[in-house]
Rosetta silent file (secondary structure, phi, psi, omega in degrees, C-alpha in Angstrom):
SEQUENCE: MRTYEGEFKIELPREKVWNFITDSNKVGPCVPDLIELNVESPNRFNSRVKVGVGPIRGKFDLAVELSVVEPGSVMAMTVKGGGMGSGVDMKAEATLSDVEGGTLLKWRADTSISGPIASLGGRLIDNEARKIIEKVFANLKSALDASA
SCORE:     score description
SCORE:     0.000 S_00000001
   1 L     0.000  122.010 -177.128  -16.297  -64.346 -106.847 S_00000001
   2 E  -113.947  148.398 -175.244  -15.569  -61.979 -103.967 S_00000001
   3 E  -128.362  129.605  173.184  -12.267  -60.128 -103.398 S_00000001
   4 E  -122.435  150.250  178.034  -10.782  -58.887 -100.053 S_00000001
   5 E  -157.045  162.676  178.633   -7.530  -57.163  -99.481 S_00000001
   6 E  -174.616 -175.955  171.681   -5.529  -55.355  -96.974 S_00000001
   7 E  -157.735  166.574  176.918   -1.888  -54.807  -95.631 S_00000001
   8 E  -153.740  159.980  173.990   -0.010  -54.431  -92.419 S_00000001
   9 E  -100.471  134.595 -178.364    3.532  -53.639  -91.236 S_00000001
  10 E  -119.209  121.727  174.513    5.613  -56.336  -89.315 S_00000001
  11 L   -75.895   68.616  177.932    8.732  -55.042  -87.414 S_00000001
  12 L  -148.153  151.918  170.448   10.790  -57.892  -88.724 S_00000001
  13 L   -62.644  152.917 -169.210   13.123  -58.268  -91.698 S_00000001
  14 H   -62.262  -44.078 -179.546   11.495  -59.407  -94.901 S_00000001
  15 H   -52.777  -38.956 -179.591   13.457  -62.770  -94.807 S_00000001
  16 H   -71.526  -43.965  170.241   12.193  -63.699  -91.442 S_00000001
  17 H   -54.315  -54.949  174.178    8.587  -62.866  -92.568 S_00000001
  18 H   -47.638  -53.364 -171.206    9.129  -64.804  -95.777 S_00000001
  19 H   -63.559  -30.480 -176.719   10.447  -67.917  -93.934 S_00000001
  20 H   -80.282  -49.536 -175.949    7.364  -67.816  -91.686 S_00000001
  21 H   -67.032  -10.743 -178.169    4.570  -67.252  -94.284 S_00000001
  22 L  -108.484   14.411 -174.674    5.917  -70.050  -96.517 S_00000001
  23 L  -117.815  113.468 -175.354    5.977  -72.711  -93.720 S_00000001
  24 H   -62.234  -33.724 -176.117    2.812  -74.763  -93.189 S_00000001
  25 H   -63.685  -30.374 -179.937    4.001  -75.582  -89.582 S_00000001
  26 H   -93.357  -38.516  178.240    3.880  -71.797  -88.791 S_00000001
  27 H   -74.366  -43.377 -178.594    0.938  -70.695  -90.960 S_00000001
  28 H   -41.045  -53.943  174.583   -1.306  -73.547  -90.054 S_00000001
  29 H   -63.503   -9.735  177.675   -1.858  -72.645  -86.476 S_00000001
  30 H   -79.639  -13.432  176.674   -2.884  -69.084  -87.671 S_00000001
  31 L   -65.031  129.809 -177.531   -6.234  -70.272  -89.127 S_00000001
  32 L   -73.044  142.608  169.661   -8.949  -68.914  -86.975 S_00000001
  33 L    73.817   28.020 -167.658  -11.357  -71.069  -85.076 S_00000001
  34 E   -71.646  123.524  178.981   -8.943  -74.124  -85.778 S_00000001
  35 E   -96.867  -43.334 -174.279  -10.132  -77.495  -84.401 S_00000001
  36 E  -145.149  143.709  174.611   -7.739  -79.795  -85.985 S_00000001
  37 E  -132.486  128.868  168.351   -4.397  -79.324  -88.074 S_00000001
  38 E  -124.029  112.746  179.661   -2.574  -81.964  -90.144 S_00000001
  39 E   -87.425  115.169  174.819    0.587  -80.710  -91.699 S_00000001
  40 E   -83.578  -31.501  178.991    1.387  -82.973  -94.806 S_00000001
  41 E  -163.250  179.186 -179.122    4.586  -81.116  -95.946 S_00000001
  42 L   -55.313  -29.906 -174.196    6.310  -77.744  -95.652 S_00000001
  43 L  -123.811   18.065 -176.834    3.774  -76.254  -98.141 S_00000001
  44 E  -140.151  138.328  171.080    0.533  -78.359  -97.574 S_00000001
  45 E  -154.858  152.728  167.439   -1.797  -78.776  -94.537 S_00000001
  46 E  -107.212  146.577  179.804   -5.342  -79.751  -93.902 S_00000001
  47 E  -140.108  160.863  166.366   -7.407  -78.130  -91.206 S_00000001
  48 E  -118.951  135.057 -170.254  -10.823  -78.458  -89.640 S_00000001
  49 E  -139.195  150.976  170.293  -12.364  -75.217  -88.530 S_00000001
  50 E   -85.521  131.046 -176.274  -15.551  -73.960  -86.873 S_00000001
  51 E  -129.974  144.848  170.673  -17.524  -71.705  -89.205 S_00000001
  52 E  -141.394  118.132  178.276  -20.632  -69.621  -88.509 S_00000001
  53 E  -127.986  112.092  179.901  -22.391  -67.476  -91.030 S_00000001
  54 L    57.788 -137.177 -176.587  -25.770  -66.067  -90.033 S_00000001
  55 L   -73.477   -9.048 -170.986  -27.896  -69.128  -88.803 S_00000001
  56 E   -92.001  120.413 -174.803  -25.555  -71.621  -90.345 S_00000001
  57 E  -137.548  141.444  175.570  -22.951  -73.035  -87.966 S_00000001
  58 E   173.240 -152.183 -177.548  -20.796  -76.086  -88.258 S_00000001
  59 E  -120.319  143.696  176.221  -17.297  -77.401  -89.372 S_00000001
  60 E  -115.262  143.807  172.903  -15.434  -76.976  -92.494 S_00000001
  61 E  -107.078  123.562 -173.911  -12.526  -79.300  -93.750 S_00000001
  62 E  -121.869  143.638  173.480   -9.944  -77.148  -95.689 S_00000001
  63 E  -118.579  120.477 -173.639   -6.943  -78.269  -97.815 S_00000001
  64 E  -114.827  137.398  179.395   -4.426  -75.488  -97.921 S_00000001
  65 E  -131.338  137.823  175.594   -1.364  -75.205 -100.300 S_00000001
  66 E  -104.482  142.025 -178.520    1.298  -72.679 -100.112 S_00000001
  67 E  -147.749  145.382  176.099    3.325  -71.719 -103.155 S_00000001
  68 E   -88.103  130.145  175.022    6.159  -69.402 -104.153 S_00000001
  69 E   -99.517  -48.125  173.945    5.424  -67.035 -106.754 S_00000001
  70 E  -131.516  111.928 -179.960    8.482  -64.734 -106.570 S_00000001
  71 L   -50.695  131.926  178.956   11.069  -66.070 -104.121 S_00000001
  72 L    75.610   -3.862  177.692   11.387  -63.820 -101.094 S_00000001
  73 L  -140.555  -31.646  176.153    8.635  -61.497 -102.041 S_00000001
  74 E  -127.412  120.963  178.194    5.376  -63.043 -103.436 S_00000001
  75 E  -123.334  153.868  177.609    3.699  -66.022 -102.096 S_00000001
  76 E  -116.836  155.919  170.367    0.331  -67.726 -102.903 S_00000001
  77 E  -141.075  127.218  174.842   -2.114  -69.772 -100.942 S_00000001
  78 E  -101.569  136.963  174.558   -5.035  -71.947 -102.226 S_00000001
  79 E  -126.807  124.831  177.522   -7.731  -73.027  -99.931 S_00000001
  80 E  -138.774  141.140 -177.262  -10.313  -75.539 -100.993 S_00000001
  81 E   165.036 -167.600  175.421  -12.786  -77.415  -98.958 S_00000001
  82 E   173.718 -170.715  178.836  -16.198  -77.314  -97.274 S_00000001
  83 E   176.970  163.292  174.618  -18.823  -78.547  -94.894 S_00000001
  84 L    55.694   41.735 -174.544  -22.486  -78.463  -94.038 S_00000001
  85 L    66.888    4.765  179.180  -23.272  -78.707  -97.812 S_00000001
  86 E  -114.679  162.126  175.948  -21.402  -75.682  -98.666 S_00000001
  87 E  -135.393  156.757 -175.136  -18.098  -75.152 -100.267 S_00000001
  88 E  -135.021  132.731  177.143  -15.296  -72.617 -100.417 S_00000001
  89 E  -129.005  122.389 -172.981  -12.550  -72.001 -102.960 S_00000001
  90 E  -140.413  137.788  175.389  -10.071  -69.321 -102.265 S_00000001
  91 E  -123.178  126.218 -179.839   -6.848  -68.054 -103.901 S_00000001
  92 E  -129.008  153.176  178.386   -4.783  -65.513 -101.890 S_00000001
  93 E  -132.771  146.620  175.774   -1.545  -63.787 -102.542 S_00000001
  94 E  -133.301  138.675 -174.453    0.721  -62.002 -100.178 S_00000001
  95 E  -120.123  122.908  173.040    3.422  -59.603 -101.365 S_00000001
  96 E   -97.369  140.381  170.164    6.253  -58.518  -99.047 S_00000001
  97 E  -142.607  151.255 -178.009    8.268  -55.353  -99.334 S_00000001
  98 E   -71.124  134.006  176.671   10.963  -53.654  -97.303 S_00000001
  99 E  -130.746  155.012  175.439    9.768  -50.576  -95.316 S_00000001
 100 L   -54.740  123.318  173.145   11.534  -48.430  -92.754 S_00000001
 101 L    86.501    7.669 -179.437   11.524  -50.559  -89.573 S_00000001
 102 E   153.211 -135.851 -171.891   10.437  -53.805  -91.125 S_00000001
 103 E  -133.799  130.255 -179.992    8.267  -55.442  -93.709 S_00000001
 104 E   -97.664  118.994  172.487    5.005  -54.357  -95.359 S_00000001
 105 E  -100.844  116.468  170.051    2.676  -57.472  -96.088 S_00000001
 106 E  -106.895  130.668 -173.267    0.001  -56.761  -98.707 S_00000001
 107 E  -127.468  156.639  174.540   -2.571  -59.412  -99.185 S_00000001
 108 E  -146.298  135.922  174.104   -5.414  -60.033 -101.604 S_00000001
 109 E  -127.233  119.692  174.254   -7.997  -62.940 -101.465 S_00000001
 110 E  -101.363  118.528 -174.663  -10.399  -63.948 -104.313 S_00000001
 111 E  -127.938  135.457 -179.969  -13.041  -66.222 -102.754 S_00000001
 112 E  -124.034  127.588 -177.893  -15.957  -68.294 -104.213 S_00000001
 113 E  -123.041  144.066 -178.459  -18.466  -69.802 -101.939 S_00000001
 114 E  -136.888  167.490 -176.176  -21.211  -72.198 -102.888 S_00000001
 115 L    93.296 -167.070  177.702  -24.015  -74.011 -101.227 S_00000001
 116 L   -51.413  -31.146 -176.737  -26.422  -72.968  -98.445 S_00000001
 117 L   -65.328  -46.820 -176.689  -23.981  -70.436  -97.102 S_00000001
 118 H   -52.498  -35.822  179.805  -23.820  -68.717 -100.569 S_00000001
 119 H   -67.137  -10.607 -177.182  -27.638  -68.368 -100.360 S_00000001
 120 H   -66.024  -23.490 -179.866  -27.414  -66.185  -97.393 S_00000001
 121 L   111.636  142.013 -172.131  -26.728  -62.999  -99.289 S_00000001
 122 H   -52.697  -48.929 -171.733  -23.641  -60.897 -100.291 S_00000001
 123 H   -65.165  -43.131  176.666  -23.612  -58.656  -97.353 S_00000001
 124 H   -63.465  -40.320  178.024  -23.750  -61.302  -94.724 S_00000001
 125 H   -65.570  -44.539 -177.950  -21.074  -63.433  -96.502 S_00000001
 126 H   -55.240  -45.322 -175.752  -18.923  -60.421  -97.171 S_00000001
 127 H   -64.590  -47.098  179.546  -18.959  -59.437  -93.465 S_00000001
 128 H   -73.551  -42.092 -179.454  -18.076  -62.956  -92.244 S_00000001
 129 H   -64.241  -33.230  174.469  -15.564  -63.782  -94.959 S_00000001
 130 H   -65.678  -42.285  174.521  -13.860  -60.453  -94.212 S_00000001
 131 H   -58.337  -42.460 -179.497  -13.696  -61.187  -90.608 S_00000001
 132 H   -68.410  -50.113 -178.922  -12.235  -64.643  -91.161 S_00000001
 133 H   -64.108  -36.945 -179.608   -9.587  -63.519  -93.737 S_00000001
 134 H   -68.639  -35.026 -175.594   -8.705  -60.495  -91.573 S_00000001
 135 H   -72.474  -31.398  173.127   -8.359  -62.756  -88.588 S_00000001
 136 H   -61.622  -45.188 -175.893   -5.992  -65.149  -90.453 S_00000001
 137 H   -81.185  -27.832  174.786   -3.636  -62.218  -91.224 S_00000001
 138 H   -71.820  -28.030  172.287   -4.042  -60.704  -87.812 S_00000001
 139 H   -65.127  -53.521  176.469   -3.051  -64.116  -86.352 S_00000001
 140 H   -48.210  -43.298  178.948   -0.096  -64.151  -88.683 S_00000001
 141 H   -67.488  -34.618 -178.592    0.936  -60.731  -87.579 S_00000001
 142 H   -72.719  -34.030  179.618    0.589  -61.610  -84.004 S_00000001
 143 H   -72.547  -37.058  177.859    2.651  -64.847  -84.383 S_00000001
 144 H   -74.107  -43.943  177.088    5.377  -62.945  -86.204 S_00000001
 145 H   -45.794  -48.703 -170.422    5.297  -60.068  -83.703 S_00000001
 146 H   -71.443  -18.688  176.154    5.766  -62.731  -80.947 S_00000001
 147 H   -86.982  -10.825 -177.967    8.718  -64.301  -82.812 S_00000001
 148 L   -64.680    0.000    0.000   10.435  -60.867  -82.890 S_00000001
């Protein structure tokens, strides 16, 4: 199990950020290297993404579910799926708090990877996983900033 975390400020009221991050139609397109998106419900979507870790490159199919932990302030996201003989299981949580000039979004993701990708070694996986997760949250921030 590997853990990644970070935070960023969004210059929007918490209610607007909350409504965005708990909506599959808005969060789904923020997935990096997205090939295909199928929104099943307001809190569920499936995606196909391009993945490249070291010499292994291909496509992953992911099932994503968003859930409310504390209305208006804490949401969770589970991601399960795989491809190329490898699998990923991630549980992420985002916490929103009011700060001067907007909202602070703190996130944490606990990730488990299996299969050939897992055999590449911790440092390589950590670097790529960190890039992908940070890209998800950077895309969220960009989408939120654009909606301001």
